[in-house]
Amino acid sequence: VDVLPGALLPGDSLMDVQAIAQALAARFAPANVTPPSGLQNIRVSTEYLPDFITSPPTVLVFPPEEQFSYTPGSRQSVQDWPIRFYEAQVTGPGRTVDRLYRWRSVLIGQLLGQTQLGESADGVAWVGIVAARIGTLTYGDVEFQGIEMVARVRLAEGINPVA
């Protein structure tokens, strides 16, 4: 079988989903975020989903939904990653909504200019927040006020079809 230099064979893939999850979580890590004035910084940002949230504010990166498309010699993928910011347990909407409005811009801004997440070797061509909502988020049977975002990741890689 003749193989083009640098082309992938069936079973090979540059699309390391765990590396992308880790890179997304890292963008929201406390060391990389400046919280809104007067608000507590994120304490935990992880792609490893815990049994319970013990230290809000917390950011959790959930596994993506993914669609694939193929052209001769290449595979493209679009992944939609739910990213949830849990700010505080529900006590009443009035107190937390103001804080969540202030957090929203900060969180969405964490992916601006991070268009490849440092993962271009894993096939990441582009990433950005494509949706966000403020509201009640449930985790482990506990209700939190928070922000749910969708980070869209576009990937592309060359493949070598084999008969």
mmCIF file of C-alpha atoms in Angstrom:
data_model
loop_
_atom_site.group_PDB
_atom_site.id
_atom_site.type_symbol
_atom_site.label_atom_id
_atom_site.label_comp_id
_atom_site.label_asym_id
_atom_site.label_seq_id
_atom_site.Cartn_x
_atom_site.Cartn_y
_atom_site.Cartn_z
ATOM 1 C CA VAL A 1 0.000 0.000 0.000
ATOM 2 C CA ASP A 2 1.362 3.366 -0.989
ATOM 3 C CA VAL A 3 0.896 5.924 1.779
ATOM 4 C CA LEU A 4 1.272 9.662 1.395
ATOM 5 C CA PRO A 5 3.824 11.151 3.791
ATOM 6 C CA GLY A 6 2.071 12.398 6.924
ATOM 7 C CA ALA A 7 -1.257 10.794 5.994
ATOM 8 C CA LEU A 8 -3.162 8.786 8.572
ATOM 9 C CA LEU A 9 -4.043 5.153 8.143
ATOM 10 C CA PRO A 10 -7.367 3.682 9.301
ATOM 11 C CA GLY A 11 -7.345 3.574 13.093
ATOM 12 C CA ASP A 12 -4.932 6.523 13.323
ATOM 13 C CA SER A 13 -6.261 9.879 14.457
ATOM 14 C CA LEU A 14 -4.975 13.263 15.411
ATOM 15 C CA MET A 15 -8.270 14.001 17.173
ATOM 16 C CA ASP A 16 -7.301 13.473 20.816
ATOM 17 C CA VAL A 17 -10.601 14.225 22.538
ATOM 18 C CA GLN A 18 -9.144 14.019 26.040
ATOM 19 C CA ALA A 19 -6.413 16.536 25.161
ATOM 20 C CA ILE A 20 -9.076 18.908 23.849
ATOM 21 C CA ALA A 21 -11.135 18.474 27.044
ATOM 22 C CA GLN A 22 -8.061 19.231 29.152
ATOM 23 C CA ALA A 23 -7.225 22.289 27.048
ATOM 24 C CA LEU A 24 -10.768 23.638 27.409
ATOM 25 C CA ALA A 25 -10.745 23.101 31.188
ATOM 26 C CA ALA A 26 -7.337 24.810 31.411
ATOM 27 C CA ARG A 27 -8.745 27.992 29.823
ATOM 28 C CA PHE A 28 -11.076 28.318 32.835
ATOM 29 C CA ALA A 29 -8.537 27.362 35.529
ATOM 30 C CA PRO A 30 -8.163 29.888 38.376
ATOM 31 C CA ALA A 31 -4.680 30.896 37.239
ATOM 32 C CA ASN A 32 -6.044 31.860 33.784
ATOM 33 C CA VAL A 33 -9.146 33.801 34.874
ATOM 34 C CA THR A 34 -9.520 37.265 36.320
ATOM 35 C CA PRO A 35 -12.864 37.288 38.138
ATOM 36 C CA PRO A 36 -15.208 40.267 38.006
ATOM 37 C CA SER A 37 -14.354 42.879 40.606
ATOM 38 C CA GLY A 38 -15.386 41.818 44.103
ATOM 39 C CA LEU A 39 -16.304 38.248 43.159
ATOM 40 C CA GLN A 40 -14.552 35.052 44.168
ATOM 41 C CA ASN A 41 -12.422 33.397 41.485
ATOM 42 C CA ILE A 42 -13.145 29.971 40.067
ATOM 43 C CA ARG A 43 -11.886 27.319 42.495
ATOM 44 C CA VAL A 44 -12.053 24.223 40.269
ATOM 45 C CA SER A 45 -12.033 23.769 36.487
ATOM 46 C CA THR A 46 -11.926 20.199 35.239
ATOM 47 C CA GLU A 47 -12.987 17.769 32.541
ATOM 48 C CA TYR A 48 -13.073 14.959 35.133
ATOM 49 C CA LEU A 49 -16.654 15.111 36.344
ATOM 50 C CA PRO A 50 -16.830 14.779 40.154
ATOM 51 C CA ASP A 51 -19.596 13.077 42.117
ATOM 52 C CA PHE A 52 -20.439 16.393 43.804
ATOM 53 C CA ILE A 53 -19.540 20.054 43.508
ATOM 54 C CA THR A 54 -17.912 20.955 46.803
ATOM 55 C CA SER A 55 -16.204 24.270 46.016
ATOM 56 C CA PRO A 56 -18.133 26.659 43.800
ATOM 57 C CA PRO A 57 -17.452 28.598 41.682
ATOM 58 C CA THR A 58 -16.659 25.520 39.579
ATOM 59 C CA VAL A 59 -16.331 24.973 35.829
ATOM 60 C CA LEU A 60 -17.028 21.521 34.406
ATOM 61 C CA VAL A 61 -16.308 20.493 30.818
ATOM 62 C CA PHE A 62 -18.676 17.756 29.641
ATOM 63 C CA PRO A 63 -18.058 15.304 26.770
ATOM 64 C CA PRO A 64 -18.974 16.654 23.332
ATOM 65 C CA GLU A 65 -21.538 15.814 20.733
ATOM 66 C CA GLU A 66 -19.725 15.304 17.453
ATOM 67 C CA GLN A 67 -20.487 15.165 13.743
ATOM 68 C CA PHE A 68 -18.084 13.987 11.057
ATOM 69 C CA SER A 69 -17.813 14.760 7.370
ATOM 70 C CA TYR A 70 -15.440 13.347 4.779
ATOM 71 C CA THR A 71 -13.872 14.551 1.574
ATOM 72 C CA PRO A 72 -11.272 12.703 -0.464
ATOM 73 C CA GLY A 73 -8.204 12.467 1.746
ATOM 74 C CA SER A 74 -9.596 14.288 4.785
ATOM 75 C CA ARG A 75 -11.969 14.036 7.715
ATOM 76 C CA GLN A 76 -13.564 17.006 9.427
ATOM 77 C CA SER A 77 -15.315 17.044 12.761
ATOM 78 C CA VAL A 78 -17.443 19.561 14.613
ATOM 79 C CA GLN A 79 -17.618 19.008 18.362
ATOM 80 C CA ASP A 80 -20.008 20.874 20.660
ATOM 81 C CA TRP A 81 -18.667 20.844 24.238
ATOM 82 C CA PRO A 82 -21.048 21.793 27.068
ATOM 83 C CA ILE A 83 -19.129 23.910 29.591
ATOM 84 C CA ARG A 84 -20.975 24.760 32.790
ATOM 85 C CA PHE A 85 -20.078 27.375 35.371
ATOM 86 C CA TYR A 86 -21.657 26.649 38.762
ATOM 87 C CA GLU A 87 -21.563 29.893 40.741
ATOM 88 C CA ALA A 88 -23.658 29.205 43.847
ATOM 89 C CA GLN A 89 -26.408 26.982 45.138
ATOM 90 C CA VAL A 90 -29.874 28.326 44.431
ATOM 91 C CA THR A 91 -31.043 30.730 47.140
ATOM 92 C CA GLY A 92 -33.133 33.076 45.031
ATOM 93 C CA PRO A 93 -32.632 34.424 41.527
ATOM 94 C CA GLY A 94 -32.255 38.095 42.410
ATOM 95 C CA ARG A 95 -28.974 37.790 44.263
ATOM 96 C CA THR A 96 -27.090 35.649 41.786
ATOM 97 C CA VAL A 97 -28.298 36.967 38.437
ATOM 98 C CA ASP A 98 -26.323 40.199 38.863
ATOM 99 C CA ARG A 99 -23.151 38.190 39.571
ATOM 100 C CA LEU A 100 -23.821 35.896 36.614
ATOM 101 C CA TYR A 101 -24.222 38.869 34.258
ATOM 102 C CA ARG A 102 -20.795 40.029 35.404
ATOM 103 C CA TRP A 103 -19.268 36.546 34.996
ATOM 104 C CA ARG A 104 -20.750 35.964 31.526
ATOM 105 C CA SER A 105 -18.388 38.259 29.609
ATOM 106 C CA VAL A 106 -15.376 37.001 31.552
ATOM 107 C CA LEU A 107 -16.167 33.359 30.790
ATOM 108 C CA ILE A 108 -16.989 33.843 27.119
ATOM 109 C CA GLY A 109 -13.807 35.869 26.749
ATOM 110 C CA GLN A 110 -11.683 32.943 27.951
ATOM 111 C CA LEU A 111 -11.746 31.418 24.465
ATOM 112 C CA LEU A 112 -11.240 34.620 22.478
ATOM 113 C CA GLY A 113 -7.880 34.425 20.761
ATOM 114 C CA GLN A 114 -7.542 30.748 21.765
ATOM 115 C CA THR A 115 -8.617 29.566 18.348
ATOM 116 C CA GLN A 116 -6.588 26.342 18.401
ATOM 117 C CA LEU A 117 -6.295 25.734 22.169
ATOM 118 C CA GLY A 118 -2.603 24.985 21.637
ATOM 119 C CA GLU A 119 -3.839 21.735 20.067
ATOM 120 C CA SER A 120 -3.177 22.326 16.357
ATOM 121 C CA ALA A 121 -1.128 19.111 16.369
ATOM 122 C CA ASP A 122 -4.340 17.321 17.394
ATOM 123 C CA GLY A 123 -6.178 18.731 14.377
ATOM 124 C CA VAL A 124 -7.922 21.680 16.079
ATOM 125 C CA ALA A 125 -8.621 24.267 13.399
ATOM 126 C CA TRP A 126 -10.913 26.632 15.368
ATOM 127 C CA VAL A 127 -12.725 26.950 18.713
ATOM 128 C CA GLY A 128 -15.188 29.468 20.086
ATOM 129 C CA ILE A 129 -18.244 29.887 22.290
ATOM 130 C CA VAL A 130 -21.346 29.607 20.083
ATOM 131 C CA ALA A 131 -24.102 29.654 22.731
ATOM 132 C CA ALA A 132 -24.599 30.662 26.355
ATOM 133 C CA ARG A 133 -27.435 30.879 28.844
ATOM 134 C CA ILE A 134 -27.798 32.007 32.442
ATOM 135 C CA GLY A 135 -30.057 29.965 34.680
ATOM 136 C CA THR A 136 -30.479 27.075 37.062
ATOM 137 C CA LEU A 137 -28.121 24.128 36.530
ATOM 138 C CA THR A 138 -28.557 20.843 38.363
ATOM 139 C CA TYR A 139 -25.591 18.679 39.304
ATOM 140 C CA GLY A 140 -25.737 15.685 41.640
ATOM 141 C CA ASP A 141 -29.359 16.522 42.575
ATOM 142 C CA VAL A 142 -28.276 19.991 43.762
ATOM 143 C CA GLU A 143 -29.472 23.143 42.027
ATOM 144 C CA PHE A 144 -26.975 25.902 41.289
ATOM 145 C CA GLN A 145 -27.247 29.271 39.613
ATOM 146 C CA GLY A 146 -24.826 29.283 36.733
ATOM 147 C CA ILE A 147 -23.926 29.750 33.115
ATOM 148 C CA GLU A 148 -24.050 27.040 30.490
ATOM 149 C CA MET A 149 -21.956 27.602 27.380
ATOM 150 C CA VAL A 150 -21.311 25.584 24.241
ATOM 151 C CA ALA A 151 -17.763 25.625 22.907
ATOM 152 C CA ARG A 152 -17.624 24.551 19.275
ATOM 153 C CA VAL A 153 -14.400 22.913 18.164
ATOM 154 C CA ARG A 154 -13.678 22.332 14.469
ATOM 155 C CA LEU A 155 -11.118 19.694 13.645
ATOM 156 C CA ALA A 156 -9.553 18.580 10.374
ATOM 157 C CA GLU A 157 -7.121 15.826 9.568
ATOM 158 C CA GLY A 158 -5.775 14.133 6.489
ATOM 159 C CA ILE A 159 -6.608 10.471 6.040
ATOM 160 C CA ASN A 160 -5.375 7.891 3.587
ATOM 161 C CA PRO A 161 -8.223 5.729 2.331
ATOM 162 C CA VAL A 162 -7.290 2.079 1.906
ATOM 163 C CA ALA A 163 -9.279 -0.371 -0.199
#
